[in-house]
Amino acid sequence: MKVYNKAQKVNFTYLSALSQHTQMSDRYAFSLTTFSPSGKLGQIDYALQAVKNGVTAIGIKANNGIVLATEKKTDSPLVLNDTITKIESLSPDIGVVYAGMGPDFRVLVDKARKLVISNYKAKYGEYPPVKILVAQVASIMQDATQSGGVRPFGLSLLIGGFDEHNKYQLYQVDPSGSYYPWKATSIGKGSVAAKTFLEKRWNEELELEDALHILLLTLKESFEGEFKGENIEISIIGDENPELLGFTGDKKAKSPRFRTLSTQEINDRLDAL
């Protein structure tokens, strides 16, 4: 049995306490959104990993519209699939889809809608331009990266829409709060293959119906399971096909407008692939 003298015992106790303190400090620092010595925010990297683990979402900008789509598969046949929505409207002309954590998406959608109504339309009498709304949503996400005791949002967004200033626009917003415009892009676990496919198919003359066709082909490339309308959600923002947008005969309706395609409409297009 090893015997320690008094000095050794004191030193041993000090080292043990120091080790425990260091471990606690490491865990504490590990959980905060503070910079590491290499200049990275660890929690942002983990949030981006949550995005990569999320289902594939795709956005395509055409000359006369925007198409947003995502997978909508459920783990059980007992789930009411029709009640699940992964693409939401933020204003009549702006829609958003996500990859990552669904609960975080719900919170951001609520905050964004309040920005649309309370912070903009109530003041200026019109809905906000796409870029202004994107910048405000990105600011909300950026705030979460530097607030004590708050984790970053675990998702990325694709926001597409129309305004009179810049016409059709498609933006991606990441957990860090950075945002940038795209012609066509994808987020989620199948994003790498989807982007490669879109690079080959997208062109400057793309119309809304052609964008829908390319979108379905892109989703099909990385889709796991049965590829049918019940497992896909697609929304459009466009103005040159009133029948497609679903407001034929409504004199008050003005295009473009956000609309989600029905399961039957998606299946009809799948049959034509």
CSV table of N, CA and C in Angstrom, one decimal, residues 19-183:
chain,number,residue,atom,x,y,z
A,19,SER,N,-8.4,19.4,-11.7
A,19,SER,CA,-8.9,18.6,-12.8
A,19,SER,C,-10.4,18.7,-12.9
A,20,GLN,N,-11.1,18.6,-11.8
A,20,GLN,CA,-12.6,18.7,-11.8
A,20,GLN,C,-13.0,20.1,-12.3
A,21,HIS,N,-12.3,21.1,-11.8
A,21,HIS,CA,-12.7,22.5,-12.2
A,21,HIS,C,-12.5,22.6,-13.7
A,22,THR,N,-11.4,22.1,-14.2
A,22,THR,CA,-11.2,22.2,-15.7
A,22,THR,C,-12.2,21.5,-16.5
A,23,GLN,N,-12.6,20.3,-16.0
A,23,GLN,CA,-13.6,19.5,-16.7
A,23,GLN,C,-15.0,20.3,-16.7
A,24,MET,N,-15.3,20.9,-15.5
A,24,MET,CA,-16.6,21.6,-15.5
A,24,MET,C,-16.5,22.9,-16.3
A,25,SER,N,-15.3,23.5,-16.4
A,25,SER,CA,-15.2,24.7,-17.2
A,25,SER,C,-15.3,24.3,-18.7
A,26,ASP,N,-14.7,23.2,-19.0
A,26,ASP,CA,-14.8,22.7,-20.4
A,26,ASP,C,-16.2,22.4,-20.8
A,27,ARG,N,-16.9,21.8,-19.9
A,27,ARG,CA,-18.3,21.5,-20.2
A,27,ARG,C,-19.1,22.7,-20.3
A,28,TYR,N,-18.9,23.7,-19.4
A,28,TYR,CA,-19.6,25.0,-19.5
A,28,TYR,C,-19.3,25.7,-20.8
A,29,ALA,N,-18.0,25.8,-21.1
A,29,ALA,CA,-17.6,26.5,-22.3
A,29,ALA,C,-18.1,25.8,-23.5
A,30,PHE,N,-18.2,24.5,-23.5
A,30,PHE,CA,-18.6,23.7,-24.6
A,30,PHE,C,-20.1,23.9,-24.9
A,31,SER,N,-20.9,24.3,-23.8
A,31,SER,CA,-22.3,24.5,-24.0
A,31,SER,C,-22.7,25.9,-24.4
A,32,LEU,N,-21.7,26.8,-24.4
A,32,LEU,CA,-22.0,28.2,-24.7
A,32,LEU,C,-21.7,28.5,-26.2
A,33,THR,N,-22.3,29.6,-26.7
A,33,THR,CA,-21.9,30.0,-28.0
A,33,THR,C,-20.8,31.0,-27.9
A,34,THR,N,-19.6,30.5,-27.5
A,34,THR,CA,-18.4,31.3,-27.5
A,34,THR,C,-17.4,30.8,-28.5
A,35,PHE,N,-16.5,31.7,-28.9
A,35,PHE,CA,-15.5,31.3,-29.9
A,35,PHE,C,-14.5,30.3,-29.3
A,36,SER,N,-14.1,29.3,-30.1
A,36,SER,CA,-13.0,28.4,-29.7
A,36,SER,C,-11.7,29.1,-30.1
A,37,PRO,N,-10.5,28.6,-29.6
A,37,PRO,CA,-9.3,29.2,-30.0
A,37,PRO,C,-9.1,29.2,-31.5
A,38,SER,N,-9.7,28.3,-32.2
A,38,SER,CA,-9.6,28.2,-33.7
A,38,SER,C,-10.5,29.2,-34.4
A,39,GLY,N,-11.4,29.9,-33.6
A,39,GLY,CA,-12.3,30.9,-34.2
A,39,GLY,C,-13.6,30.4,-34.6
A,40,LYS,N,-14.0,29.2,-34.2
A,40,LYS,CA,-15.2,28.6,-34.5
A,40,LYS,C,-16.2,28.7,-33.4
A,41,LEU,N,-17.5,28.7,-33.7
A,41,LEU,CA,-18.6,28.6,-32.8
A,41,LEU,C,-19.1,27.1,-32.8
A,42,GLY,N,-18.7,26.4,-31.8
A,42,GLY,CA,-19.0,25.0,-31.8
A,42,GLY,C,-20.5,24.7,-31.9
A,43,GLN,N,-21.3,25.4,-31.3
A,43,GLN,CA,-22.8,25.2,-31.3
A,43,GLN,C,-23.3,25.4,-32.7
A,44,ILE,N,-22.7,26.3,-33.5
A,44,ILE,CA,-23.2,26.5,-34.9
A,44,ILE,C,-22.9,25.3,-35.7
A,45,ASP,N,-21.7,24.7,-35.5
A,45,ASP,CA,-21.3,23.4,-36.2
A,45,ASP,C,-22.3,22.3,-35.9
A,46,TYR,N,-22.8,22.2,-34.6
A,46,TYR,CA,-23.7,21.2,-34.3
A,46,TYR,C,-25.1,21.5,-34.9
A,47,ALA,N,-25.5,22.8,-34.9
A,47,ALA,CA,-26.7,23.2,-35.6
A,47,ALA,C,-26.7,22.8,-37.0
A,48,LEU,N,-25.6,23.0,-37.7
A,48,LEU,CA,-25.5,22.7,-39.1
A,48,LEU,C,-25.6,21.2,-39.3
A,49,GLN,N,-25.1,20.4,-38.3
A,49,GLN,CA,-25.2,19.0,-38.4
A,49,GLN,C,-26.7,18.6,-38.3
A,50,ALA,N,-27.4,19.3,-37.5
A,50,ALA,CA,-28.9,19.0,-37.4
A,50,ALA,C,-29.6,19.3,-38.7
A,51,VAL,N,-29.1,20.3,-39.5
A,51,VAL,CA,-29.6,20.6,-40.8
A,51,VAL,C,-29.3,19.4,-41.8
A,52,LYS,N,-28.1,18.9,-41.7
A,52,LYS,CA,-27.6,17.8,-42.6
A,52,LYS,C,-28.4,16.6,-42.3
A,53,ASN,N,-28.9,16.4,-41.1
A,53,ASN,CA,-29.6,15.2,-40.7
A,53,ASN,C,-31.1,15.3,-41.1
A,54,GLY,N,-31.5,16.5,-41.4
A,54,GLY,CA,-32.9,16.8,-41.8
A,54,GLY,C,-33.3,16.3,-43.1
A,55,VAL,N,-34.6,16.2,-43.4
A,55,VAL,CA,-35.0,15.7,-44.7
A,55,VAL,C,-34.7,16.7,-45.8
A,56,THR,N,-34.6,16.3,-47.0
A,56,THR,CA,-34.2,17.1,-48.1
A,56,THR,C,-35.3,18.2,-48.4
A,57,ALA,N,-34.9,19.4,-48.6
A,57,ALA,CA,-35.8,20.5,-49.1
A,57,ALA,C,-35.1,21.2,-50.3
A,58,ILE,N,-35.9,21.6,-51.2
A,58,ILE,CA,-35.4,22.1,-52.5
A,58,ILE,C,-36.2,23.4,-52.8
A,59,GLY,N,-35.5,24.4,-53.4
A,59,GLY,CA,-36.1,25.6,-53.9
A,59,GLY,C,-35.5,25.9,-55.3
A,60,ILE,N,-36.4,26.3,-56.2
A,60,ILE,CA,-36.0,26.6,-57.5
A,60,ILE,C,-36.7,27.9,-57.9
A,61,LYS,N,-35.9,28.8,-58.5
A,61,LYS,CA,-36.4,30.1,-59.0
A,61,LYS,C,-36.6,30.0,-60.5
A,62,ALA,N,-37.8,30.3,-61.0
A,62,ALA,CA,-38.0,30.3,-62.4
A,62,ALA,C,-38.3,31.8,-62.9
A,63,ASN,N,-38.5,32.0,-64.2
A,63,ASN,CA,-38.8,33.3,-64.7
A,63,ASN,C,-40.1,33.8,-64.2
A,64,ASN,N,-41.1,32.9,-64.0
A,64,ASN,CA,-42.4,33.4,-63.6
A,64,ASN,C,-42.9,32.7,-62.3
A,65,GLY,N,-41.9,32.4,-61.4
A,65,GLY,CA,-42.4,31.8,-60.2
A,65,GLY,C,-41.3,31.2,-59.3
A,66,ILE,N,-41.7,30.7,-58.2
A,66,ILE,CA,-40.8,30.0,-57.2
A,66,ILE,C,-41.4,28.7,-56.9
A,67,VAL,N,-40.6,27.6,-56.8
A,67,VAL,CA,-41.1,26.3,-56.3
A,67,VAL,C,-40.3,25.9,-55.1
A,68,LEU,N,-41.0,25.5,-54.1
A,68,LEU,CA,-40.4,25.0,-52.8
A,68,LEU,C,-41.0,23.6,-52.6
A,69,ALA,N,-40.1,22.7,-52.2
A,69,ALA,CA,-40.6,21.3,-52.0
A,69,ALA,C,-39.8,20.6,-50.9
A,70,THR,N,-40.3,19.6,-50.3
A,70,THR,CA,-39.6,18.8,-49.3
A,70,THR,C,-40.3,17.4,-49.2
A,71,GLU,N,-39.6,16.5,-48.6
A,71,GLU,CA,-40.1,15.2,-48.3
A,71,GLU,C,-41.1,15.3,-47.1
A,72,LYS,N,-42.1,14.5,-47.1
A,72,LYS,CA,-43.1,14.5,-46.0
A,72,LYS,C,-43.5,13.1,-45.6
A,73,LYS,N,-42.5,12.3,-45.2
A,73,LYS,CA,-42.8,10.9,-44.8
A,73,LYS,C,-43.0,10.8,-43.3
A,74,THR,N,-43.8,9.9,-42.9
A,74,THR,CA,-44.1,9.7,-41.5
A,74,THR,C,-43.6,8.3,-41.1
A,75,ASP,N,-43.4,8.1,-39.8
A,75,ASP,CA,-42.9,6.9,-39.3
A,75,ASP,C,-43.9,5.8,-39.1
A,76,SER,N,-45.2,6.2,-39.2
A,76,SER,CA,-46.3,5.2,-38.9
A,76,SER,C,-47.4,5.5,-39.9
A,77,PRO,N,-48.1,4.5,-40.4
A,77,PRO,CA,-49.2,4.6,-41.3
A,77,PRO,C,-50.5,5.2,-40.5
A,78,LEU,N,-50.4,5.2,-39.2
A,78,LEU,CA,-51.5,5.7,-38.3
A,78,LEU,C,-51.5,7.2,-38.2
A,79,VAL,N,-50.4,7.9,-38.6
A,79,VAL,CA,-50.3,9.3,-38.5
A,79,VAL,C,-51.2,9.9,-39.6
A,80,LEU,N,-51.9,11.0,-39.3
A,80,LEU,CA,-52.7,11.7,-40.3
A,80,LEU,C,-51.8,12.6,-41.1
A,81,ASN,N,-51.3,12.1,-42.2
A,81,ASN,CA,-50.3,12.8,-43.0
A,81,ASN,C,-50.8,14.1,-43.6
A,82,ASP,N,-52.1,14.2,-43.8
A,82,ASP,CA,-52.6,15.5,-44.4
A,82,ASP,C,-52.5,16.7,-43.4
A,83,THR,N,-52.4,16.4,-42.2
A,83,THR,CA,-52.3,17.5,-41.2
A,83,THR,C,-50.9,18.0,-41.0
A,84,ILE,N,-49.9,17.3,-41.6
A,84,ILE,CA,-48.5,17.7,-41.4
A,84,ILE,C,-48.1,18.7,-42.5
A,85,THR,N,-47.6,19.8,-42.2
A,85,THR,CA,-47.1,20.8,-43.2
A,85,THR,C,-45.7,21.2,-42.8
A,86,LYS,N,-44.9,21.2,-43.8
A,86,LYS,CA,-43.5,21.6,-43.7
A,86,LYS,C,-43.1,22.8,-44.5
A,87,ILE,N,-44.1,23.3,-45.3
A,87,ILE,CA,-43.9,24.5,-46.0
A,87,ILE,C,-45.0,25.5,-45.6
A,88,GLU,N,-44.6,26.7,-45.2
A,88,GLU,CA,-45.6,27.7,-44.7
A,88,GLU,C,-45.5,29.0,-45.4
A,89,SER,N,-46.6,29.7,-45.4
A,89,SER,CA,-46.6,31.0,-46.0
A,89,SER,C,-46.3,32.1,-44.9
A,90,LEU,N,-45.5,33.0,-45.2
A,90,LEU,CA,-45.2,34.1,-44.3
A,90,LEU,C,-46.0,35.4,-44.7
A,91,SER,N,-46.3,35.5,-45.9
A,91,SER,CA,-47.2,36.5,-46.4
A,91,SER,C,-47.9,35.9,-47.7
A,92,PRO,N,-48.9,36.6,-48.3
A,92,PRO,CA,-49.5,36.0,-49.5
A,92,PRO,C,-48.5,35.7,-50.6
A,93,ASP,N,-47.4,36.4,-50.6
A,93,ASP,CA,-46.4,36.2,-51.7
A,93,ASP,C,-45.1,35.6,-51.3
A,94,ILE,N,-45.0,35.1,-50.1
A,94,ILE,CA,-43.7,34.6,-49.6
A,94,ILE,C,-43.9,33.3,-48.8
A,95,GLY,N,-43.1,32.3,-49.2
A,95,GLY,CA,-43.2,31.0,-48.5
A,95,GLY,C,-41.9,30.5,-48.0
A,96,VAL,N,-41.9,29.6,-47.1
A,96,VAL,CA,-40.6,29.1,-46.5
A,96,VAL,C,-40.7,27.6,-46.2
A,97,VAL,N,-39.6,26.9,-46.4
A,97,VAL,CA,-39.4,25.5,-46.1
A,97,VAL,C,-38.1,25.4,-45.3
A,98,TYR,N,-38.0,24.2,-44.6
A,98,TYR,CA,-36.9,24.1,-43.7
A,98,TYR,C,-36.3,22.7,-43.8
A,99,ALA,N,-35.0,22.6,-43.3
A,99,ALA,CA,-34.4,21.3,-43.0
A,99,ALA,C,-33.8,21.4,-41.6
A,100,GLY,N,-34.1,20.4,-40.8
A,100,GLY,CA,-33.6,20.5,-39.4
A,100,GLY,C,-34.7,20.2,-38.4
A,101,MET,N,-34.8,21.0,-37.3
A,101,MET,CA,-35.7,20.7,-36.2
A,101,MET,C,-37.1,21.4,-36.5
A,102,GLY,N,-38.1,20.6,-36.5
A,102,GLY,CA,-39.5,21.1,-36.8
A,102,GLY,C,-40.0,22.0,-35.7
A,103,PRO,N,-39.8,21.8,-34.4
A,103,PRO,CA,-40.2,22.7,-33.4
A,103,PRO,C,-39.6,24.1,-33.6
A,104,ASP,N,-38.3,24.2,-33.9
A,104,ASP,CA,-37.7,25.5,-34.1
A,104,ASP,C,-38.3,26.2,-35.3
A,105,PHE,N,-38.7,25.4,-36.3
A,105,PHE,CA,-39.3,26.0,-37.5
A,105,PHE,C,-40.7,26.7,-37.1
A,106,ARG,N,-41.4,26.0,-36.3
A,106,ARG,CA,-42.7,26.6,-35.9
A,106,ARG,C,-42.5,27.9,-35.2
A,107,VAL,N,-41.5,28.0,-34.3
A,107,VAL,CA,-41.3,29.2,-33.6
A,107,VAL,C,-40.8,30.3,-34.5
A,108,LEU,N,-40.0,30.0,-35.5
A,108,LEU,CA,-39.5,31.0,-36.4
A,108,LEU,C,-40.6,31.5,-37.3
A,109,VAL,N,-41.5,30.6,-37.7
A,109,VAL,CA,-42.7,31.0,-38.6
A,109,VAL,C,-43.5,32.0,-37.8
A,110,ASP,N,-43.8,31.7,-36.5
A,110,ASP,CA,-44.6,32.6,-35.7
A,110,ASP,C,-44.0,34.0,-35.6
A,111,LYS,N,-42.7,34.0,-35.4
A,111,LYS,CA,-41.9,35.3,-35.2
A,111,LYS,C,-42.0,36.0,-36.6
A,112,ALA,N,-41.8,35.3,-37.7
A,112,ALA,CA,-41.7,36.0,-39.0
A,112,ALA,C,-43.1,36.6,-39.3
A,113,ARG,N,-44.1,35.9,-39.0
A,113,ARG,CA,-45.5,36.4,-39.3
A,113,ARG,C,-45.8,37.6,-38.5
A,114,LYS,N,-45.3,37.7,-37.3
A,114,LYS,CA,-45.5,38.9,-36.5
A,114,LYS,C,-44.7,40.1,-37.1
A,115,LEU,N,-43.5,39.8,-37.6
A,115,LEU,CA,-42.7,40.8,-38.3
A,115,LEU,C,-43.5,41.3,-39.5
A,116,VAL,N,-44.1,40.4,-40.2
A,116,VAL,CA,-44.8,40.8,-41.4
A,116,VAL,C,-46.0,41.8,-41.1
A,117,ILE,N,-46.8,41.4,-40.1
A,117,ILE,CA,-48.0,42.1,-39.8
A,117,ILE,C,-47.7,43.3,-38.9
A,118,SER,N,-47.1,43.1,-37.8
A,118,SER,CA,-46.9,44.1,-36.8
A,118,SER,C,-45.8,45.1,-37.1
A,119,ASN,N,-44.7,44.6,-37.6
A,119,ASN,CA,-43.5,45.5,-37.9
A,119,ASN,C,-43.5,46.2,-39.2
A,120,TYR,N,-44.3,45.6,-40.2
A,120,TYR,CA,-44.2,46.2,-41.5
A,120,TYR,C,-45.6,46.6,-42.1
A,121,LYS,N,-46.5,45.7,-42.2
A,121,LYS,CA,-47.8,46.0,-42.8
A,121,LYS,C,-48.6,47.0,-42.0
A,122,ALA,N,-48.5,46.9,-40.7
A,122,ALA,CA,-49.2,47.9,-39.8
A,122,ALA,C,-48.6,49.3,-40.0
A,123,LYS,N,-47.4,49.4,-40.3
A,123,LYS,CA,-46.7,50.7,-40.5
A,123,LYS,C,-46.8,51.3,-41.9
A,124,TYR,N,-46.6,50.4,-42.9
A,124,TYR,CA,-46.5,50.9,-44.3
A,124,TYR,C,-47.7,50.5,-45.2
A,125,GLY,N,-48.6,49.7,-44.6
A,125,GLY,CA,-49.8,49.4,-45.4
A,125,GLY,C,-49.6,48.4,-46.6
A,126,GLU,N,-48.4,47.7,-46.5
A,126,GLU,CA,-48.1,46.7,-47.6
A,126,GLU,C,-47.3,45.6,-47.0
A,127,TYR,N,-47.2,44.5,-47.7
A,127,TYR,CA,-46.4,43.4,-47.2
A,127,TYR,C,-44.9,43.7,-47.5
A,128,PRO,N,-44.0,43.2,-46.6
A,128,PRO,CA,-42.6,43.5,-46.8
A,128,PRO,C,-41.9,42.9,-48.0
A,129,PRO,N,-41.0,43.6,-48.7
A,129,PRO,CA,-40.2,42.9,-49.7
A,129,PRO,C,-39.5,41.7,-49.2
A,130,VAL,N,-39.2,40.8,-50.1
A,130,VAL,CA,-38.6,39.5,-49.7
A,130,VAL,C,-37.3,39.7,-48.9
A,131,LYS,N,-36.4,40.5,-49.5
A,131,LYS,CA,-35.1,40.6,-48.9
A,131,LYS,C,-35.2,41.2,-47.5
A,132,ILE,N,-36.1,42.2,-47.3
A,132,ILE,CA,-36.2,42.8,-45.9
A,132,ILE,C,-36.7,41.8,-44.9
A,133,LEU,N,-37.7,40.9,-45.3
A,133,LEU,CA,-38.2,39.9,-44.4
A,133,LEU,C,-37.1,38.9,-44.1
A,134,VAL,N,-36.3,38.5,-45.1
A,134,VAL,CA,-35.2,37.5,-44.9
A,134,VAL,C,-34.2,38.1,-44.0
A,135,ALA,N,-33.9,39.3,-44.1
A,135,ALA,CA,-32.9,40.0,-43.2
A,135,ALA,C,-33.4,40.0,-41.8
A,136,GLN,N,-34.6,40.2,-41.6
A,136,GLN,CA,-35.2,40.3,-40.2
A,136,GLN,C,-35.2,38.9,-39.6
A,137,VAL,N,-35.6,37.9,-40.4
A,137,VAL,CA,-35.5,36.5,-39.9
A,137,VAL,C,-34.1,36.1,-39.6
A,138,ALA,N,-33.2,36.5,-40.4
A,138,ALA,CA,-31.8,36.1,-40.2
A,138,ALA,C,-31.3,36.8,-38.9
A,139,SER,N,-31.7,38.0,-38.6
A,139,SER,CA,-31.3,38.7,-37.4
A,139,SER,C,-31.8,37.9,-36.1
A,140,ILE,N,-33.0,37.4,-36.2
A,140,ILE,CA,-33.5,36.6,-35.1
A,140,ILE,C,-32.6,35.4,-34.9
A,141,MET,N,-32.2,34.7,-36.0
A,141,MET,CA,-31.4,33.5,-35.8
A,141,MET,C,-30.0,33.9,-35.4
A,142,GLN,N,-29.5,35.1,-35.8
A,142,GLN,CA,-28.2,35.5,-35.4
A,142,GLN,C,-28.2,35.9,-33.9
A,143,ASP,N,-29.2,36.5,-33.4
A,143,ASP,CA,-29.3,36.8,-32.0
A,143,ASP,C,-29.2,35.6,-31.1
A,144,ALA,N,-29.7,34.4,-31.5
A,144,ALA,CA,-29.6,33.2,-30.7
A,144,ALA,C,-28.2,32.7,-30.7
A,145,THR,N,-27.3,33.2,-31.5
A,145,THR,CA,-25.9,32.7,-31.5
A,145,THR,C,-25.0,33.4,-30.4
A,146,GLN,N,-25.5,34.5,-29.8
A,146,GLN,CA,-24.7,35.3,-28.9
A,146,GLN,C,-25.4,35.6,-27.6
A,147,SER,N,-26.6,35.0,-27.4
A,147,SER,CA,-27.4,35.2,-26.2
A,147,SER,C,-27.0,34.2,-25.1
A,148,GLY,N,-26.8,34.6,-23.9
A,148,GLY,CA,-26.4,33.7,-22.9
A,148,GLY,C,-27.6,32.7,-22.6
A,149,GLY,N,-27.2,31.4,-22.5
A,149,GLY,CA,-28.2,30.4,-22.1
A,149,GLY,C,-29.2,30.0,-23.2
A,150,VAL,N,-28.9,30.5,-24.5
A,150,VAL,CA,-29.8,30.2,-25.6
A,150,VAL,C,-29.0,29.5,-26.7
A,151,ARG,N,-29.5,28.5,-27.2
A,151,ARG,CA,-28.8,27.7,-28.3
A,151,ARG,C,-29.2,28.3,-29.6
A,152,PRO,N,-28.4,28.1,-30.7
A,152,PRO,CA,-28.8,28.5,-32.0
A,152,PRO,C,-30.0,27.7,-32.5
A,153,PHE,N,-30.7,28.2,-33.4
A,153,PHE,CA,-31.8,27.5,-34.1
A,153,PHE,C,-31.2,26.3,-34.9
A,154,GLY,N,-31.8,25.1,-34.7
A,154,GLY,CA,-31.2,23.9,-35.3
A,154,GLY,C,-31.8,23.7,-36.7
A,155,LEU,N,-31.8,24.6,-37.6
A,155,LEU,CA,-32.4,24.5,-38.9
A,155,LEU,C,-31.9,25.5,-39.9
A,156,SER,N,-32.0,25.2,-41.2
A,156,SER,CA,-31.8,26.2,-42.2
A,156,SER,C,-33.1,26.4,-42.9
A,157,LEU,N,-33.3,27.6,-43.5
A,157,LEU,CA,-34.5,27.9,-44.2
A,157,LEU,C,-34.2,28.2,-45.7
A,158,LEU,N,-35.2,27.9,-46.5
A,158,LEU,CA,-35.3,28.4,-47.9
A,158,LEU,C,-36.5,29.3,-48.0
A,159,ILE,N,-36.3,30.5,-48.2
A,159,ILE,CA,-37.4,31.5,-48.3
A,159,ILE,C,-37.5,32.0,-49.7
A,160,GLY,N,-38.7,31.8,-50.3
A,160,GLY,CA,-38.9,32.2,-51.7
A,160,GLY,C,-40.1,33.1,-51.8
A,161,GLY,N,-40.1,34.1,-52.7
A,161,GLY,CA,-41.2,35.0,-52.8
A,161,GLY,C,-41.1,36.0,-53.9
A,162,PHE,N,-42.1,36.9,-53.9
A,162,PHE,CA,-42.2,37.9,-55.0
A,162,PHE,C,-42.5,39.3,-54.3
A,163,ASP,N,-41.8,40.3,-54.9
A,163,ASP,CA,-42.2,41.7,-54.6
A,163,ASP,C,-42.0,42.5,-55.8
A,164,GLU,N,-42.6,43.7,-55.8
A,164,GLU,CA,-42.5,44.6,-57.0
A,164,GLU,C,-41.1,45.1,-57.2
A,165,HIS,N,-40.3,45.1,-56.2
A,165,HIS,CA,-39.0,45.7,-56.4
A,165,HIS,C,-38.0,44.8,-57.1
A,166,ASN,N,-37.9,43.6,-56.6
A,166,ASN,CA,-36.9,42.6,-57.2
A,166,ASN,C,-37.5,41.4,-57.8
A,167,LYS,N,-38.8,41.4,-58.0
A,167,LYS,CA,-39.6,40.2,-58.6
A,167,LYS,C,-39.3,39.0,-57.8
A,168,TYR,N,-39.0,37.9,-58.4
A,168,TYR,CA,-38.9,36.6,-57.8
A,168,TYR,C,-37.5,36.4,-57.2
A,169,GLN,N,-37.5,35.9,-55.9
A,169,GLN,CA,-36.3,35.8,-55.2
A,169,GLN,C,-36.3,34.5,-54.4
A,170,LEU,N,-35.1,33.9,-54.2
A,170,LEU,CA,-35.0,32.7,-53.4
A,170,LEU,C,-33.8,32.9,-52.5
A,171,TYR,N,-33.9,32.7,-51.2
A,171,TYR,CA,-32.8,32.9,-50.2
A,171,TYR,C,-32.7,31.7,-49.3
A,172,GLN,N,-31.5,31.4,-48.9
A,172,GLN,CA,-31.2,30.4,-47.9
A,172,GLN,C,-30.7,31.2,-46.6
A,173,VAL,N,-31.2,30.8,-45.5
A,173,VAL,CA,-30.8,31.4,-44.2
A,173,VAL,C,-30.3,30.2,-43.3
A,174,ASP,N,-29.1,30.4,-42.8
A,174,ASP,CA,-28.5,29.3,-42.0
A,174,ASP,C,-28.5,29.7,-40.5
A,175,PRO,N,-28.2,28.7,-39.6
A,175,PRO,CA,-28.3,28.9,-38.2
A,175,PRO,C,-27.5,30.1,-37.6
A,176,SER,N,-26.4,30.4,-38.3
A,176,SER,CA,-25.5,31.5,-37.9
A,176,SER,C,-26.2,32.9,-38.1
A,177,GLY,N,-27.2,32.9,-39.0
A,177,GLY,CA,-27.9,34.2,-39.3
A,177,GLY,C,-27.4,34.7,-40.7
A,178,SER,N,-26.5,34.0,-41.3
A,178,SER,CA,-26.1,34.4,-42.7
A,178,SER,C,-27.1,34.0,-43.7
A,179,TYR,N,-27.3,34.8,-44.7
A,179,TYR,CA,-28.3,34.5,-45.8
A,179,TYR,C,-27.7,35.0,-47.1
A,180,TYR,N,-28.1,34.3,-48.2
A,180,TYR,CA,-27.6,34.6,-49.5
A,180,TYR,C,-28.6,34.1,-50.6
A,181,PRO,N,-28.7,34.8,-51.7
A,181,PRO,CA,-29.7,34.4,-52.7
A,181,PRO,C,-29.2,33.2,-53.6
A,182,TRP,N,-30.2,32.5,-54.1
A,182,TRP,CA,-29.9,31.4,-55.0
A,182,TRP,C,-30.8,31.4,-56.2
A,183,LYS,N,-30.3,30.8,-57.3
A,183,LYS,CA,-31.2,30.5,-58.5
A,183,LYS,C,-31.9,29.2,-58.2
